Amino acid sequence: MGKTNQKDYKNIRSIEDCFYFPGCILLLIQVLLWILFSVNPGWKAFFRFPPCPFHLLTGCYCPGCGGTRAVTELLNGHILRSFCYHPIVLYGLAVYVCFMITQTIERISRHTIPVGMRYRNIYVWAAAGIVMINFVIKNILHCYFGFIM
């Protein structure tokens, strides 16, 4: 195997690059959708989602139930309602915003200000934990206490 010099490492894409560029595209899509729905609010009627098949078949909530409602409430400025429907939405938003801001600062400074948030497996494990805890709590409240969320 040949030696690799410092220049070769600059050509290797990091995992942060793999998240940053799609994050920029996602931000662009979000802005375009916001503009689209601001101009014509009636278009929201075309974006109705079907009911959850897991919930229809079992009567229990699936691990993702409430996600769409949480996003809708967050977009309407109801942060507490969004959290109650599904806390993963706020967690995802917080991680996304922190990652994009810190990575942008680092990239604008040409890596002279190394503040960019780095990928860690703990972020994924925390998200999985939030989803599972939400799943268990919602179904306990629904099945044993009759709460409908």
PDB file of C-alpha atoms in Angstrom, residues 64-143:
ATOM      1  CA  GLY A  64     -44.636   6.657  14.293  1.00  0.00           C
ATOM      2  CA  CYS A  65     -48.248   7.549  15.051  1.00  0.00           C
ATOM      3  CA  GLY A  66     -48.606  11.252  15.695  1.00  0.00           C
ATOM      4  CA  GLY A  67     -45.595  12.295  13.625  1.00  0.00           C
ATOM      5  CA  THR A  68     -47.584  14.015  10.910  1.00  0.00           C
ATOM      6  CA  ARG A  69     -49.798  15.774  13.441  1.00  0.00           C
ATOM      7  CA  ALA A  70     -46.670  16.819  15.371  1.00  0.00           C
ATOM      8  CA  VAL A  71     -45.175  18.408  12.246  1.00  0.00           C
ATOM      9  CA  THR A  72     -48.462  20.169  11.489  1.00  0.00           C
ATOM     10  CA  GLU A  73     -48.704  21.556  15.032  1.00  0.00           C
ATOM     11  CA  LEU A  74     -45.081  22.662  14.949  1.00  0.00           C
ATOM     12  CA  LEU A  75     -45.640  24.500  11.664  1.00  0.00           C
ATOM     13  CA  ASN A  76     -48.641  26.220  13.272  1.00  0.00           C
ATOM     14  CA  GLY A  77     -46.470  27.331  16.193  1.00  0.00           C
ATOM     15  CA  HIS A  78     -47.893  24.948  18.815  1.00  0.00           C
ATOM     16  CA  ILE A  79     -44.692  23.513  20.262  1.00  0.00           C
ATOM     17  CA  LEU A  80     -46.249  21.785  23.282  1.00  0.00           C
ATOM     18  CA  ARG A  81     -48.937  20.109  21.151  1.00  0.00           C
ATOM     19  CA  SER A  82     -46.235  19.002  18.728  1.00  0.00           C
ATOM     20  CA  PHE A  83     -44.289  17.450  21.597  1.00  0.00           C
ATOM     21  CA  CYS A  84     -47.392  15.656  22.872  1.00  0.00           C
ATOM     22  CA  TYR A  85     -48.188  14.169  19.462  1.00  0.00           C
ATOM     23  CA  HIS A  86     -44.628  12.916  18.915  1.00  0.00           C
ATOM     24  CA  PRO A  87     -41.465  14.216  20.636  1.00  0.00           C
ATOM     25  CA  ILE A  88     -39.176  12.888  17.899  1.00  0.00           C
ATOM     26  CA  VAL A  89     -40.197  15.812  15.680  1.00  0.00           C
ATOM     27  CA  LEU A  90     -38.793  18.406  18.094  1.00  0.00           C
ATOM     28  CA  TYR A  91     -35.709  16.273  18.741  1.00  0.00           C
ATOM     29  CA  GLY A  92     -35.104  15.917  14.998  1.00  0.00           C
ATOM     30  CA  LEU A  93     -35.592  19.636  14.460  1.00  0.00           C
ATOM     31  CA  ALA A  94     -33.160  20.497  17.275  1.00  0.00           C
ATOM     32  CA  VAL A  95     -30.471  18.160  15.935  1.00  0.00           C
ATOM     33  CA  TYR A  96     -31.039  19.393  12.365  1.00  0.00           C
ATOM     34  CA  VAL A  97     -30.813  23.092  13.306  1.00  0.00           C
ATOM     35  CA  CYS A  98     -27.709  22.614  15.475  1.00  0.00           C
ATOM     36  CA  PHE A  99     -25.997  20.507  12.818  1.00  0.00           C
ATOM     37  CA  MET A 100     -26.783  22.867   9.943  1.00  0.00           C
ATOM     38  CA  ILE A 101     -25.784  26.043  11.814  1.00  0.00           C
ATOM     39  CA  THR A 102     -22.503  24.670  13.169  1.00  0.00           C
ATOM     40  CA  GLN A 103     -21.556  23.012   9.882  1.00  0.00           C
ATOM     41  CA  THR A 104     -22.343  26.204   7.960  1.00  0.00           C
ATOM     42  CA  ILE A 105     -20.156  28.272  10.308  1.00  0.00           C
ATOM     43  CA  GLU A 106     -17.306  25.811   9.902  1.00  0.00           C
ATOM     44  CA  ARG A 107     -17.645  25.709   6.115  1.00  0.00           C
ATOM     45  CA  ILE A 108     -17.909  29.494   5.725  1.00  0.00           C
ATOM     46  CA  SER A 109     -14.779  29.893   7.843  1.00  0.00           C
ATOM     47  CA  ARG A 110     -13.049  27.262   5.664  1.00  0.00           C
ATOM     48  CA  HIS A 111     -12.612  25.028   8.694  1.00  0.00           C
ATOM     49  CA  THR A 112     -10.661  27.633  10.683  1.00  0.00           C
ATOM     50  CA  ILE A 113     -13.475  27.705  13.260  1.00  0.00           C
ATOM     51  CA  PRO A 114     -13.950  23.994  14.040  1.00  0.00           C
ATOM     52  CA  VAL A 115     -17.409  24.168  15.625  1.00  0.00           C
ATOM     53  CA  GLY A 116     -19.190  21.798  13.251  1.00  0.00           C
ATOM     54  CA  MET A 117     -21.345  19.200  14.955  1.00  0.00           C
ATOM     55  CA  ARG A 118     -19.978  15.717  14.242  1.00  0.00           C
ATOM     56  CA  TYR A 119     -21.943  12.538  13.683  1.00  0.00           C
ATOM     57  CA  ARG A 120     -22.231  10.333  16.755  1.00  0.00           C
ATOM     58  CA  ASN A 121     -24.145   7.087  17.082  1.00  0.00           C
ATOM     59  CA  ILE A 122     -25.677   8.393  20.300  1.00  0.00           C
ATOM     60  CA  TYR A 123     -27.901  10.750  18.274  1.00  0.00           C
ATOM     61  CA  VAL A 124     -29.459   7.778  16.503  1.00  0.00           C
ATOM     62  CA  TRP A 125     -29.784   5.764  19.722  1.00  0.00           C
ATOM     63  CA  ALA A 126     -31.405   8.736  21.463  1.00  0.00           C
ATOM     64  CA  ALA A 127     -33.911   9.035  18.601  1.00  0.00           C
ATOM     65  CA  ALA A 128     -34.699   5.307  18.800  1.00  0.00           C
ATOM     66  CA  GLY A 129     -35.152   5.618  22.554  1.00  0.00           C
ATOM     67  CA  ILE A 130     -37.509   8.577  22.159  1.00  0.00           C
ATOM     68  CA  VAL A 131     -39.591   6.675  19.599  1.00  0.00           C
ATOM     69  CA  MET A 132     -39.831   3.562  21.785  1.00  0.00           C
ATOM     70  CA  ILE A 133     -40.637   5.463  24.993  1.00  0.00           C
ATOM     71  CA  ASN A 134     -43.308   7.435  23.133  1.00  0.00           C
ATOM     72  CA  PHE A 135     -44.719   4.184  21.697  1.00  0.00           C
ATOM     73  CA  VAL A 136     -44.964   2.532  25.121  1.00  0.00           C
ATOM     74  CA  ILE A 137     -46.388   5.549  26.955  1.00  0.00           C
ATOM     75  CA  LYS A 138     -49.000   6.294  24.266  1.00  0.00           C
ATOM     76  CA  ASN A 139     -50.212   2.701  24.193  1.00  0.00           C
ATOM     77  CA  ILE A 140     -50.356   2.409  27.982  1.00  0.00           C
ATOM     78  CA  LEU A 141     -52.374   5.624  28.170  1.00  0.00           C
ATOM     79  CA  HIS A 142     -54.607   4.484  25.310  1.00  0.00           C
ATOM     80  CA  CYS A 143     -55.176   0.842  26.295  1.00  0.00           C
TER      81      CYS A 143
END
